[in-house]
């Protein structure tokens, strides 16, 4: 009887200890694998290693409208999963009080492989980029002091922060680290094109799509480089200037004359789902984008040299090549990424 009592007490002690340290044992590391057809990571995770609870905290923050002044406009409001985390159908991003910005909301995907963010490169670190939309008066118009106060008074946030960052306080640094973990995990790498590149099941391309890939490599890949489909550069692609907005692009960040009207080369992944296109959302179809490069390029200041061949502007693309190119671009749609419940709102 005494022995059974001692065993029972020992079990109670073990369960009690496990319960007291539950936060520590639940925060499992995430073994992030770089897809074999991808370039190396640009983001150094050493100072912010991925964990299950860090990701979970970042996801909660991403979808929480209380970060905005109206309590509604969360990050996920303008970045919807089914549209590759863009604001599909909206020329310009929308924010609090029906505010409308001056640029199209870019997709959030494969951010850990990029070195500059936003159309003008205003952020150069994945852990810093969220502060801009949160504080922007036309987007979320959030107040960081009020946000942190809200989190400190929320039992769910208090638990998640203690699990994700044991021994650390709830502050903007760890809020941004958690958002960085969530965005790092938003990796799109399982399109039909990816499976074709990795010689995996389901990676069969039609003859038209393969021909389109060849056209792409000949006429587009110098800017939309690697299987991330961007070289992370800023270029002027000859869009006629909208005199009403007169968006100066990269110049707004650097104030260098050579950067006027240059914008970030966007990734083409999930491009079928991310219309409208360009920094100002002026094109609603892939065909419209290609038509611009065929006959719509204007010789504006700092036009990319690749679009001016001894006075001949644009890129020569036949109607047949155009169809092939569109067919190829649609192979970049990653339905697993667009429907993965792990990334969906709670």
XYZ file of C-alpha atoms in Angstrom:
346
model
C 0.000 0.000 0.000
C 2.799 2.381 0.931
C 4.643 1.566 -2.314
C 1.537 2.294 -4.442
C 1.070 5.572 -2.566
C 4.673 6.605 -3.283
C 4.280 5.740 -6.976
C 1.072 7.768 -7.148
C 2.750 10.757 -5.521
C 5.674 10.500 -7.928
C 3.282 10.538 -10.892
C 1.502 13.598 -9.481
C 4.869 15.335 -9.103
C 5.892 14.495 -12.687
C 2.562 15.711 -14.082
C 2.812 18.875 -12.006
C 6.309 19.603 -13.278
C 5.268 18.949 -16.833
C 2.324 21.313 -16.449
C 4.486 24.043 -14.923
C 6.901 23.834 -17.824
C 4.290 23.250 -20.508
C 5.292 26.401 -22.412
C 8.883 25.247 -22.778
C 8.032 21.801 -24.095
C 5.417 22.990 -26.585
C 7.636 25.417 -28.461
C 9.095 22.996 -30.961
C 11.626 24.199 -33.555
C 10.609 24.199 -37.211
C 13.047 22.486 -39.523
C 12.774 24.788 -42.536
C 13.969 23.202 -45.787
C 14.996 25.320 -48.774
C 13.355 23.850 -51.913
C 16.009 22.278 -54.123
C 15.190 24.539 -57.090
C 15.392 27.742 -55.003
C 18.382 30.048 -54.493
C 19.864 30.329 -50.966
C 17.928 32.119 -48.257
C 18.538 35.850 -48.020
C 17.178 35.989 -44.474
C 19.519 34.888 -41.688
C 17.384 33.041 -39.134
C 20.111 32.727 -36.520
C 18.750 35.596 -34.440
C 15.133 34.536 -34.908
C 14.930 30.752 -35.284
C 11.610 29.382 -36.465
C 9.435 27.693 -33.856
C 5.871 26.429 -33.815
C 4.789 28.960 -31.198
C 6.652 31.824 -32.862
C 4.817 31.037 -36.094
C 1.494 30.707 -34.252
C 1.999 34.066 -32.552
C 2.920 35.717 -35.845
C -0.171 34.283 -37.492
C -2.408 35.612 -34.716
C -0.880 39.082 -35.063
C -1.188 38.982 -38.869
C -4.940 38.409 -38.705
C -5.719 40.659 -35.723
C -7.706 43.759 -36.695
C -7.008 45.301 -33.301
C -3.613 46.428 -34.599
C -5.481 49.014 -36.679
C -7.088 52.177 -35.342
C -10.546 50.961 -36.420
C -10.128 47.487 -34.927
C -10.866 45.901 -38.300
C -8.081 46.287 -40.883
C -5.599 43.517 -40.118
C -2.554 42.692 -42.237
C -4.660 39.893 -43.705
C -7.265 42.431 -44.854
C -5.070 43.503 -47.790
C -3.178 40.216 -48.068
C -5.613 37.353 -48.643
C -4.308 33.806 -48.885
C -6.432 32.655 -51.825
C -4.927 35.486 -53.875
C -1.308 34.797 -52.853
C -1.730 37.276 -50.006
C -2.623 40.226 -52.236
C -5.679 42.519 -52.304
C -7.085 40.944 -55.451
C -9.228 43.155 -57.653
C -8.204 46.396 -55.962
C -6.035 48.783 -57.959
C -4.796 50.446 -54.773
C -4.697 49.056 -51.248
C -7.577 50.006 -48.958
C -7.231 50.897 -45.283
C -8.983 52.322 -42.243
C -11.870 54.717 -42.779
C -12.099 53.619 -46.419
C -8.709 55.214 -47.001
C -7.146 54.414 -50.351
C -3.406 54.331 -50.914
C -1.461 55.083 -54.065
C 0.016 51.646 -54.751
C -1.142 48.129 -55.393
C -0.678 45.728 -52.454
C 2.183 43.345 -53.338
C 1.905 39.603 -52.602
C 3.483 38.100 -49.496
C 5.328 34.968 -50.578
C 8.912 33.730 -50.441
C 9.914 36.848 -48.505
C 12.883 35.109 -46.879
C 14.550 34.915 -50.309
C 14.324 38.637 -50.964
C 16.453 41.532 -49.776
C 14.216 44.561 -50.402
C 10.513 44.977 -49.748
C 7.713 47.198 -51.022
C 7.615 48.714 -54.487
C 10.264 51.259 -53.522
C 12.399 49.095 -51.234
C 11.544 51.142 -48.152
C 12.337 48.117 -45.939
C 15.360 45.876 -46.250
C 14.626 43.352 -43.506
C 11.720 40.956 -43.115
C 11.425 41.824 -39.419
C 11.061 45.547 -40.110
C 8.676 45.703 -43.039
C 5.482 45.316 -40.996
C 5.924 48.621 -39.182
C 5.217 50.603 -42.334
C 1.667 49.349 -43.041
C 0.827 49.177 -39.324
C 1.677 52.839 -38.744
C 0.648 54.223 -42.148
C -2.399 56.470 -41.683
C -3.928 55.316 -44.976
C -3.486 51.628 -44.172
C -3.790 50.455 -40.556
C -3.061 53.730 -38.757
C -1.947 51.747 -35.726
C -0.318 53.102 -32.593
C 2.443 50.777 -31.405
C 2.073 51.850 -27.766
C -1.632 51.009 -27.821
C -0.976 47.737 -29.658
C 1.543 46.524 -27.087
C -0.765 47.584 -24.257
C -3.597 45.588 -25.832
C -1.383 42.508 -26.121
C -0.203 42.773 -22.519
C -3.835 42.765 -21.377
C -4.866 39.825 -23.572
C -4.582 36.376 -21.971
C -4.058 34.597 -25.309
C -1.252 36.941 -26.285
C 0.375 36.649 -22.862
C 0.418 32.868 -23.163
C 1.694 32.831 -26.755
C 4.469 35.344 -26.094
C 5.661 33.348 -23.091
C 5.704 30.187 -25.195
C 7.313 31.739 -28.286
C 9.888 33.878 -26.491
C 10.363 32.501 -22.953
C 11.581 35.079 -20.469
C 11.092 37.990 -22.885
C 8.630 40.809 -22.477
C 5.815 41.668 -24.834
C 7.196 44.485 -26.960
C 7.535 45.633 -30.563
C 10.788 43.712 -31.087
C 9.193 40.338 -30.442
C 5.984 41.304 -32.199
C 8.019 41.937 -35.348
C 10.068 38.775 -34.855
C 6.874 36.734 -34.673
C 5.508 38.367 -37.823
C 8.869 37.649 -39.464
C 8.513 33.960 -38.603
C 5.004 33.802 -40.021
C 6.034 35.499 -43.274
C 9.126 33.316 -43.600
C 6.878 30.270 -43.579
C 4.764 31.700 -46.421
C 6.823 29.792 -48.956
C 5.292 29.014 -52.347
C 7.273 26.173 -53.904
C 4.830 23.506 -55.085
C 3.421 24.795 -58.351
C 3.337 22.531 -61.363
C 6.422 24.376 -62.604
C 8.284 23.558 -59.375
C 7.439 19.897 -59.726
C 8.599 20.024 -63.343
C 11.897 21.576 -62.266
C 12.385 18.970 -59.546
C 11.227 16.105 -61.755
C 8.446 15.221 -59.333
C 5.078 13.597 -59.848
C 2.550 16.102 -61.173
C 5.205 18.160 -62.891
C 4.226 17.547 -66.500
C 4.093 20.609 -68.758
C 2.387 20.749 -72.124
C 4.332 21.528 -75.281
C 2.810 25.017 -75.298
C 3.898 25.621 -71.689
C 7.417 24.404 -72.385
C 7.572 26.692 -75.416
C 6.399 29.524 -73.169
C 9.163 28.719 -70.691
C 11.668 29.026 -73.506
C 10.212 32.391 -74.528
C 10.352 33.479 -70.907
C 14.020 32.528 -70.567
C 14.870 34.429 -73.741
C 12.890 37.601 -73.097
C 11.938 37.921 -69.413
C 14.364 36.030 -67.171
C 17.030 38.749 -67.051
C 14.788 40.650 -64.613
C 12.565 37.868 -63.284
C 15.547 35.746 -62.336
C 15.901 32.347 -60.625
C 12.949 30.245 -59.562
C 11.947 33.067 -57.207
C 11.304 35.079 -60.417
C 12.832 38.365 -59.302
C 16.390 39.681 -59.239
C 15.461 41.985 -56.318
C 16.404 45.015 -58.392
C 14.561 48.265 -59.106
C 13.835 49.157 -62.717
C 11.833 51.559 -64.848
C 9.776 49.394 -67.192
C 8.493 52.268 -69.304
C 5.018 52.769 -67.887
C 3.476 56.078 -69.001
C 3.649 58.372 -65.969
C 0.397 59.042 -64.157
C 0.564 62.836 -63.862
C -2.052 62.875 -61.097
C -0.040 60.677 -58.722
C 3.452 61.091 -60.227
C 4.864 58.244 -58.170
C 8.652 58.641 -58.199
C 9.265 55.076 -57.036
C 12.643 54.222 -55.539
C 13.573 57.924 -55.542
C 11.273 58.419 -52.539
C 13.670 56.282 -50.495
C 17.111 57.146 -51.891
C 16.528 60.670 -53.300
C 18.955 59.696 -56.049
C 18.077 61.093 -59.475
C 18.965 57.759 -61.087
C 16.209 56.060 -59.085
C 13.285 58.123 -60.343
C 10.429 55.964 -61.679
C 12.155 52.729 -60.710
C 10.127 50.077 -58.915
C 10.867 46.670 -57.443
C 10.847 43.828 -59.966
C 7.985 41.680 -58.625
C 8.066 37.929 -58.366
C 5.861 36.198 -60.930
C 4.857 33.338 -58.673
C 1.089 32.859 -58.504
C 0.861 35.702 -61.029
C -2.400 34.257 -62.361
C -3.982 35.064 -58.975
C -2.500 38.475 -58.168
C -4.139 40.899 -60.576
C -4.197 43.809 -61.036
C -0.577 44.228 -62.036
C 2.182 46.852 -61.730
C 2.775 49.181 -58.781
C -0.394 51.109 -59.607
C -2.545 48.153 -60.659
C -3.162 49.544 -64.121
C -3.366 46.166 -65.909
C -5.962 43.524 -65.069
C -4.836 40.712 -67.362
C -1.574 38.951 -68.173
C -2.231 39.682 -71.828
C -2.439 43.391 -70.987
C 0.926 43.248 -69.231
C 2.586 41.548 -72.203
C 0.981 44.035 -74.616
C 2.641 46.814 -72.623
C 6.055 45.311 -73.269
C 5.243 44.789 -76.943
C 3.944 48.252 -77.826
C 3.287 50.300 -74.693
C 6.768 51.147 -73.395
C 7.491 54.879 -73.226
C 10.935 56.446 -73.049
C 10.602 57.952 -69.584
C 13.502 59.063 -67.391
C 15.758 56.159 -66.359
C 14.070 53.662 -68.678
C 15.703 50.257 -68.269
C 18.320 49.802 -71.034
C 16.916 46.369 -71.838
C 13.751 48.024 -73.118
C 15.489 50.393 -75.533
C 17.225 48.687 -78.426
C 18.821 51.527 -80.383
C 15.656 53.579 -80.207
C 13.259 50.669 -80.610
C 11.293 50.439 -77.380
C 9.900 47.314 -75.775
C 10.310 43.583 -76.411
C 9.543 41.781 -79.643
C 6.970 39.094 -78.900
C 4.796 37.464 -81.534
C 1.126 36.658 -80.948
C 1.995 32.961 -80.785
C 4.764 33.617 -78.249
C 2.353 35.718 -76.224
C -0.073 32.803 -75.917
C 2.758 30.467 -75.009
C 4.064 32.881 -72.408
C 0.660 33.222 -70.734
C 0.327 29.426 -70.667
C 3.707 29.142 -68.957
C 2.972 31.849 -66.392
C -0.111 29.942 -65.279
C 2.068 26.950 -64.362
C 3.449 29.110 -61.525
C 0.147 28.885 -59.644
C 0.713 26.990 -56.390
C -2.670 25.727 -55.212
C -1.149 24.034 -52.168
C 0.113 27.418 -50.991
C -3.184 29.161 -51.742
C -5.247 26.630 -49.766
C -2.893 25.468 -46.997
C -4.967 25.625 -43.777
C -1.788 26.301 -41.789
C -1.680 29.804 -43.273
C -5.419 30.491 -43.043
C -7.104 32.781 -40.572
C -8.175 31.137 -37.318
